[in-house]
Amino acid sequence: MRPLDEKETTLVFDKLHKFVGNNLQKIVMENPSHEGPDLNPGRYCFRLQKNRVYYVSESLVKRATNIKREKLVSMGTQIGKFTKSDKFHLTIQGLNLLAASAKHKVWLKPTSEMSFLYGNRVLKGGVGRITENILVNDGVVVYSMADVPLGFGVAAKSTQDCRKMDPNGIVVHHLADIGEYLRMEDEL
Amino acid sequence: MAQSEFEIDLGNLMAFDLHRQFPSTFSSREELVKEAIEQGTKLVQAVADALFNKPSTEELDGPIVKLPAPTTKLPREKPLPKPRPPTKWELFAQKKGIDKHKKDKLAFDEQTGTWKRRHGYDRVNDDKDIPIIEAKMTDEPGTDPFAERRKEKKSRVEKQEKNRLLNLKQAAKVGALPSHVQLAATALPITGTQARPQKVGKTELQNVAGMASTATASGGKFDKKLPGEKPPKHEKKYRKFLPAVEGSGMGALEKQQTEKVLNKLISKNSHDVLNVEKAVNMYNVKKEKKRRNNEGKPSTRSKLKPNKKSLKKTSKRVSSSKGKQAQQYEILYTKFCPLRPPLPSLLSSASFYIEGRREGTKRAEKRRKGDIFLEKFKF
């Protein structure tokens, strides 16, 4: 376990910023944590263990140092992984963190929920609601009509273009969905 | 000039005034300088006269004169070399009274009966030319006499080399090394200088050897080590990271780093703190709803907008033109003063339903107009 390098921090923050915008400040610096048995658990920080990035509270970090590096599997919430060529990808376990402070949201109709959960992209015909001023390549969190976060992805079109599109056009490219907990149990 | 005779040394391009008389006292420095220049010009003129009187050859660059050898002797730059101390053989020869005799280049070879050269190719008493060596009583069986001869010659050569070096050492002690040896031996100081030869220390040598070994392809890991040489030292760590836990959780360094990165990111994206498109769109949506209310249709507001909005709308309807202007000013104000925080009620809940379009309706027309309005604001 080690804290992130400066380059790694920039990569992680860039990715998070796409989804969360200026709420990043709150997530990184000011979020009081609710984990850990201490009286003041302190804030959250990011730690790297075997190419996975975890969002852990400080009290847990202190305790995790008691575990051998090889034996430590996971701590806190995993938000993403670094690939072999040092690129950062967000994983589905970070969904709660993103959903709590997402800037751009898309709500899916009940008919197309299952399609998204199987890993397909979001077509315009499946979109129930969409927030304003989404630009291309923005991070988007996908919800069901009951405001249950289903996953996240990258916007393929801006909101205005979205309006003018035909119903079979792609709106959101799929990045991660909660169906992955069943499909890719081994790889998480 | 009859008055003064100048001695002219053309080899060094010099002229001397033998009968120079200088008044000892001068009233001022300028006068002294003037007098000196006058005398000097006369001398230079004499040199030039002599030069141009010489026979010249025409070349590409102009007439060329060959200067004679210089007549004035210049002093030595370096001190005279010290005489060499006599070598061991020279001392022995002096004692014994042995004289040196010059040897001829050619010598008579008994074996072939011809005159052969003394040294070099096809020489007089070469080892190669001996076909047969007779065995003596003192010889052991199994020894090779030719190999013996070669060994003896080798030992003689080695002895000679040793003696030569000893002689040189003797000369070096006095300080009379021959110059080519002096230059070749870089550890020795050049004659005339005071520098003492410095010995390199053990640790220095080790460090330098380690540094030099990293220049190899594999970084010096597989170099053959001399006996007694230690493997080169290096830090175990190749990369430095911040400590995992400092104090309790995040340390000051880590906080600094995250803050720095965060600020960079935010400043990069700060120009879209206010989204003008969004503000304009908001205005259009409001306008649409007003029109809809005017036409008497049930307003399909977004569920997220609080009810008191309708009250505001009625008040605005009364002073509609003023309200529009105010709204326009509001938009412009926010456009040019991006530091004003965005109105939370508008931004957090701005969303609209995508419904089935009926392109022929007035609403669609309004939407199209809105799109055109938006196009203007796109940047």
PDB file of C-alpha atoms in Angstrom, chain B residues 70-236:
ATOM      1  CA  PRO B  70      68.029  36.088 -36.644  1.00  0.00           C
ATOM      2  CA  THR B  71      71.290  37.415 -35.254  1.00  0.00           C
ATOM      3  CA  THR B  72      70.210  38.292 -31.712  1.00  0.00           C
ATOM      4  CA  LYS B  73      70.178  35.456 -29.309  1.00  0.00           C
ATOM      5  CA  LEU B  74      67.014  35.190 -27.224  1.00  0.00           C
ATOM      6  CA  PRO B  75      67.234  33.863 -23.666  1.00  0.00           C
ATOM      7  CA  ARG B  76      66.160  30.305 -22.896  1.00  0.00           C
ATOM      8  CA  GLU B  77      62.591  29.650 -21.982  1.00  0.00           C
ATOM      9  CA  LYS B  78      63.263  26.604 -19.870  1.00  0.00           C
ATOM     10  CA  PRO B  79      66.309  25.853 -17.734  1.00  0.00           C
ATOM     11  CA  LEU B  80      69.210  23.860 -19.131  1.00  0.00           C
ATOM     12  CA  PRO B  81      68.750  20.116 -18.869  1.00  0.00           C
ATOM     13  CA  LYS B  82      70.761  18.452 -16.137  1.00  0.00           C
ATOM     14  CA  PRO B  83      73.465  16.083 -17.226  1.00  0.00           C
ATOM     15  CA  ARG B  84      72.517  12.475 -17.069  1.00  0.00           C
ATOM     16  CA  PRO B  85      74.229  10.390 -14.347  1.00  0.00           C
ATOM     17  CA  PRO B  86      76.353   7.560 -15.805  1.00  0.00           C
ATOM     18  CA  THR B  87      74.619   4.218 -16.137  1.00  0.00           C
ATOM     19  CA  LYS B  88      75.787   1.047 -14.370  1.00  0.00           C
ATOM     20  CA  TRP B  89      77.625  -0.156 -17.458  1.00  0.00           C
ATOM     21  CA  GLU B  90      79.231   3.207 -17.990  1.00  0.00           C
ATOM     22  CA  LEU B  91      80.554   3.181 -14.428  1.00  0.00           C
ATOM     23  CA  PHE B  92      81.890  -0.329 -14.883  1.00  0.00           C
ATOM     24  CA  ALA B  93      83.468   0.520 -18.221  1.00  0.00           C
ATOM     25  CA  GLN B  94      85.138   3.604 -16.735  1.00  0.00           C
ATOM     26  CA  LYS B  95      86.565   1.556 -13.928  1.00  0.00           C
ATOM     27  CA  LYS B  96      87.816  -1.175 -16.186  1.00  0.00           C
ATOM     28  CA  GLY B  97      89.014   1.157 -18.858  1.00  0.00           C
ATOM     29  CA  ILE B  98      86.801  -0.313 -21.583  1.00  0.00           C
ATOM     30  CA  ASP B  99      86.477   1.945 -24.580  1.00  0.00           C
ATOM     31  CA  LYS B 100      83.548   2.194 -26.881  1.00  0.00           C
ATOM     32  CA  HIS B 101      84.151   1.109 -30.451  1.00  0.00           C
ATOM     33  CA  LYS B 102      81.800   1.726 -33.253  1.00  0.00           C
ATOM     34  CA  LYS B 103      80.528  -1.478 -34.892  1.00  0.00           C
ATOM     35  CA  ASP B 104      80.126  -1.987 -38.584  1.00  0.00           C
ATOM     36  CA  LYS B 105      76.799  -2.559 -40.152  1.00  0.00           C
ATOM     37  CA  LEU B 106      77.998  -5.605 -42.047  1.00  0.00           C
ATOM     38  CA  ALA B 107      79.681  -8.593 -40.457  1.00  0.00           C
ATOM     39  CA  PHE B 108      81.097 -11.758 -41.973  1.00  0.00           C
ATOM     40  CA  ASP B 109      78.942 -14.780 -41.371  1.00  0.00           C
ATOM     41  CA  GLU B 110      81.061 -17.919 -40.902  1.00  0.00           C
ATOM     42  CA  GLN B 111      78.277 -20.339 -41.629  1.00  0.00           C
ATOM     43  CA  THR B 112      77.275 -19.104 -45.029  1.00  0.00           C
ATOM     44  CA  GLY B 113      80.539 -17.366 -45.806  1.00  0.00           C
ATOM     45  CA  THR B 114      78.825 -14.106 -46.813  1.00  0.00           C
ATOM     46  CA  TRP B 115      78.650 -10.610 -45.452  1.00  0.00           C
ATOM     47  CA  LYS B 116      75.397 -10.234 -43.630  1.00  0.00           C
ATOM     48  CA  ARG B 117      74.020  -7.286 -41.738  1.00  0.00           C
ATOM     49  CA  ARG B 118      74.580  -7.178 -38.000  1.00  0.00           C
ATOM     50  CA  HIS B 119      70.984  -6.529 -36.905  1.00  0.00           C
ATOM     51  CA  GLY B 120      67.621  -7.117 -38.513  1.00  0.00           C
ATOM     52  CA  TYR B 121      66.339  -9.428 -41.240  1.00  0.00           C
ATOM     53  CA  ASP B 122      68.761 -12.121 -42.334  1.00  0.00           C
ATOM     54  CA  ARG B 123      71.287 -11.199 -39.676  1.00  0.00           C
ATOM     55  CA  VAL B 124      74.632 -12.687 -38.735  1.00  0.00           C
ATOM     56  CA  ASN B 125      74.241 -14.892 -35.673  1.00  0.00           C
ATOM     57  CA  ASP B 126      70.547 -15.623 -35.816  1.00  0.00           C
ATOM     58  CA  ASP B 127      69.093 -18.328 -33.639  1.00  0.00           C
ATOM     59  CA  LYS B 128      66.953 -19.591 -36.474  1.00  0.00           C
ATOM     60  CA  ASP B 129      69.975 -20.481 -38.640  1.00  0.00           C
ATOM     61  CA  ILE B 130      71.459 -23.052 -36.315  1.00  0.00           C
ATOM     62  CA  PRO B 131      70.587 -26.470 -37.779  1.00  0.00           C
ATOM     63  CA  ILE B 132      72.284 -28.786 -35.343  1.00  0.00           C
ATOM     64  CA  ILE B 133      73.330 -28.408 -31.735  1.00  0.00           C
ATOM     65  CA  GLU B 134      75.771 -31.013 -30.510  1.00  0.00           C
ATOM     66  CA  ALA B 135      74.871 -32.606 -27.252  1.00  0.00           C
ATOM     67  CA  LYS B 136      77.242 -32.122 -24.336  1.00  0.00           C
ATOM     68  CA  MET B 137      77.906 -34.539 -21.498  1.00  0.00           C
ATOM     69  CA  THR B 138      76.227 -32.168 -19.064  1.00  0.00           C
ATOM     70  CA  ASP B 139      72.940 -32.199 -20.992  1.00  0.00           C
ATOM     71  CA  GLU B 140      70.037 -34.177 -19.587  1.00  0.00           C
ATOM     72  CA  PRO B 141      68.165 -36.401 -21.979  1.00  0.00           C
ATOM     73  CA  GLY B 142      64.687 -34.999 -22.734  1.00  0.00           C
ATOM     74  CA  THR B 143      65.626 -31.311 -22.699  1.00  0.00           C
ATOM     75  CA  ASP B 144      65.251 -29.328 -25.878  1.00  0.00           C
ATOM     76  CA  PRO B 145      68.458 -27.342 -26.560  1.00  0.00           C
ATOM     77  CA  PHE B 146      66.693 -24.976 -28.939  1.00  0.00           C
ATOM     78  CA  ALA B 147      64.109 -24.137 -26.302  1.00  0.00           C
ATOM     79  CA  GLU B 148      66.930 -23.657 -23.830  1.00  0.00           C
ATOM     80  CA  ARG B 149      68.553 -21.131 -26.096  1.00  0.00           C
ATOM     81  CA  ARG B 150      65.314 -19.251 -26.479  1.00  0.00           C
ATOM     82  CA  LYS B 151      64.800 -19.170 -22.726  1.00  0.00           C
ATOM     83  CA  GLU B 152      68.256 -17.861 -22.162  1.00  0.00           C
ATOM     84  CA  LYS B 153      67.781 -15.138 -24.707  1.00  0.00           C
ATOM     85  CA  LYS B 154      64.521 -14.146 -23.048  1.00  0.00           C
ATOM     86  CA  SER B 155      66.165 -13.913 -19.646  1.00  0.00           C
ATOM     87  CA  ARG B 156      68.971 -11.817 -21.078  1.00  0.00           C
ATOM     88  CA  VAL B 157      66.459  -9.422 -22.615  1.00  0.00           C
ATOM     89  CA  GLU B 158      64.578  -9.170 -19.346  1.00  0.00           C
ATOM     90  CA  LYS B 159      67.733  -8.461 -17.409  1.00  0.00           C
ATOM     91  CA  GLN B 160      68.615  -5.739 -19.822  1.00  0.00           C
ATOM     92  CA  GLU B 161      65.208  -4.168 -19.526  1.00  0.00           C
ATOM     93  CA  LYS B 162      65.513  -4.222 -15.741  1.00  0.00           C
ATOM     94  CA  ASN B 163      68.833  -2.520 -15.888  1.00  0.00           C
ATOM     95  CA  ARG B 164      67.536   0.090 -18.240  1.00  0.00           C
ATOM     96  CA  LEU B 165      64.712   0.935 -15.849  1.00  0.00           C
ATOM     97  CA  LEU B 166      67.076   1.133 -12.915  1.00  0.00           C
ATOM     98  CA  ASN B 167      69.230   3.559 -14.826  1.00  0.00           C
ATOM     99  CA  LEU B 168      66.213   5.680 -15.616  1.00  0.00           C
ATOM    100  CA  LYS B 169      65.218   5.685 -11.970  1.00  0.00           C
ATOM    101  CA  GLN B 170      68.665   6.879 -11.042  1.00  0.00           C
ATOM    102  CA  ALA B 171      68.363   9.665 -13.553  1.00  0.00           C
ATOM    103  CA  ALA B 172      64.885  10.551 -12.328  1.00  0.00           C
ATOM    104  CA  LYS B 173      66.202  10.836  -8.777  1.00  0.00           C
ATOM    105  CA  VAL B 174      68.601  13.510  -9.882  1.00  0.00           C
ATOM    106  CA  GLY B 175      66.019  15.091 -12.129  1.00  0.00           C
ATOM    107  CA  ALA B 176      67.726  14.334 -15.411  1.00  0.00           C
ATOM    108  CA  LEU B 177      65.199  12.115 -17.167  1.00  0.00           C
ATOM    109  CA  PRO B 178      65.325  12.297 -20.949  1.00  0.00           C
ATOM    110  CA  SER B 179      62.491  14.481 -22.180  1.00  0.00           C
ATOM    111  CA  HIS B 180      60.577  11.847 -24.125  1.00  0.00           C
ATOM    112  CA  VAL B 181      60.367   9.662 -21.037  1.00  0.00           C
ATOM    113  CA  GLN B 182      59.351  12.663 -18.960  1.00  0.00           C
ATOM    114  CA  LEU B 183      56.453  13.465 -21.246  1.00  0.00           C
ATOM    115  CA  ALA B 184      55.355   9.843 -21.498  1.00  0.00           C
ATOM    116  CA  ALA B 185      55.269   9.389 -17.748  1.00  0.00           C
ATOM    117  CA  THR B 186      52.204  11.437 -16.949  1.00  0.00           C
ATOM    118  CA  ALA B 187      52.449  10.754 -13.260  1.00  0.00           C
ATOM    119  CA  LEU B 188      55.677  12.671 -13.080  1.00  0.00           C
ATOM    120  CA  PRO B 189      55.664  16.444 -12.883  1.00  0.00           C
ATOM    121  CA  ILE B 190      57.039  18.360 -15.849  1.00  0.00           C
ATOM    122  CA  THR B 191      60.540  19.597 -15.169  1.00  0.00           C
ATOM    123  CA  GLY B 192      60.472  23.108 -13.885  1.00  0.00           C
ATOM    124  CA  THR B 193      57.089  22.911 -12.144  1.00  0.00           C
ATOM    125  CA  GLN B 194      56.636  22.463  -8.452  1.00  0.00           C
ATOM    126  CA  ALA B 195      53.693  20.059  -8.529  1.00  0.00           C
ATOM    127  CA  ARG B 196      54.057  16.950  -6.451  1.00  0.00           C
ATOM    128  CA  PRO B 197      52.553  13.765  -7.799  1.00  0.00           C
ATOM    129  CA  GLN B 198      49.421  12.984  -5.740  1.00  0.00           C
ATOM    130  CA  LYS B 199      48.388   9.480  -4.872  1.00  0.00           C
ATOM    131  CA  VAL B 200      44.700   8.618  -5.309  1.00  0.00           C
ATOM    132  CA  GLY B 201      43.159   7.264  -2.107  1.00  0.00           C
ATOM    133  CA  LYS B 202      41.492   3.855  -1.780  1.00  0.00           C
ATOM    134  CA  THR B 203      37.912   5.070  -1.332  1.00  0.00           C
ATOM    135  CA  GLU B 204      38.278   7.514  -4.187  1.00  0.00           C
ATOM    136  CA  LEU B 205      39.477   4.761  -6.450  1.00  0.00           C
ATOM    137  CA  GLN B 206      36.602   2.536  -5.412  1.00  0.00           C
ATOM    138  CA  ASN B 207      34.048   5.234  -6.109  1.00  0.00           C
ATOM    139  CA  VAL B 208      35.544   6.070  -9.440  1.00  0.00           C
ATOM    140  CA  ALA B 209      35.704   2.421 -10.416  1.00  0.00           C
ATOM    141  CA  GLY B 210      32.023   2.047  -9.488  1.00  0.00           C
ATOM    142  CA  MET B 211      31.045   5.063 -11.536  1.00  0.00           C
ATOM    143  CA  ALA B 212      33.052   3.879 -14.498  1.00  0.00           C
ATOM    144  CA  SER B 213      31.510   0.421 -14.335  1.00  0.00           C
ATOM    145  CA  THR B 214      28.004   1.883 -14.777  1.00  0.00           C
ATOM    146  CA  ALA B 215      29.066   2.902 -18.247  1.00  0.00           C
ATOM    147  CA  THR B 216      28.987  -0.721 -19.373  1.00  0.00           C
ATOM    148  CA  ALA B 217      25.948  -2.182 -21.095  1.00  0.00           C
ATOM    149  CA  SER B 218      24.725  -4.062 -18.049  1.00  0.00           C
ATOM    150  CA  GLY B 219      25.505  -1.321 -15.581  1.00  0.00           C
ATOM    151  CA  GLY B 220      28.592  -3.011 -14.199  1.00  0.00           C
ATOM    152  CA  LYS B 221      26.790  -5.977 -12.658  1.00  0.00           C
ATOM    153  CA  PHE B 222      28.700  -8.659 -14.507  1.00  0.00           C
ATOM    154  CA  ASP B 223      32.152  -7.108 -14.659  1.00  0.00           C
ATOM    155  CA  LYS B 224      34.995  -9.355 -13.541  1.00  0.00           C
ATOM    156  CA  LYS B 225      36.136  -8.091 -10.205  1.00  0.00           C
ATOM    157  CA  LEU B 226      39.767  -7.886  -9.240  1.00  0.00           C
ATOM    158  CA  PRO B 227      40.746  -9.709  -6.036  1.00  0.00           C
ATOM    159  CA  GLY B 228      39.819  -7.473  -3.155  1.00  0.00           C
ATOM    160  CA  GLU B 229      37.404  -5.268  -5.103  1.00  0.00           C
ATOM    161  CA  LYS B 230      34.048  -4.872  -3.472  1.00  0.00           C
ATOM    162  CA  PRO B 231      30.811  -4.834  -5.475  1.00  0.00           C
ATOM    163  CA  PRO B 232      29.605  -1.311  -6.245  1.00  0.00           C
ATOM    164  CA  LYS B 233      27.232   0.164  -3.727  1.00  0.00           C
ATOM    165  CA  HIS B 234      23.769   1.435  -4.596  1.00  0.00           C
ATOM    166  CA  GLU B 235      20.657   2.336  -2.698  1.00  0.00           C
ATOM    167  CA  LYS B 236      18.119  -0.463  -2.514  1.00  0.00           C
TER     168      LYS B 236
END
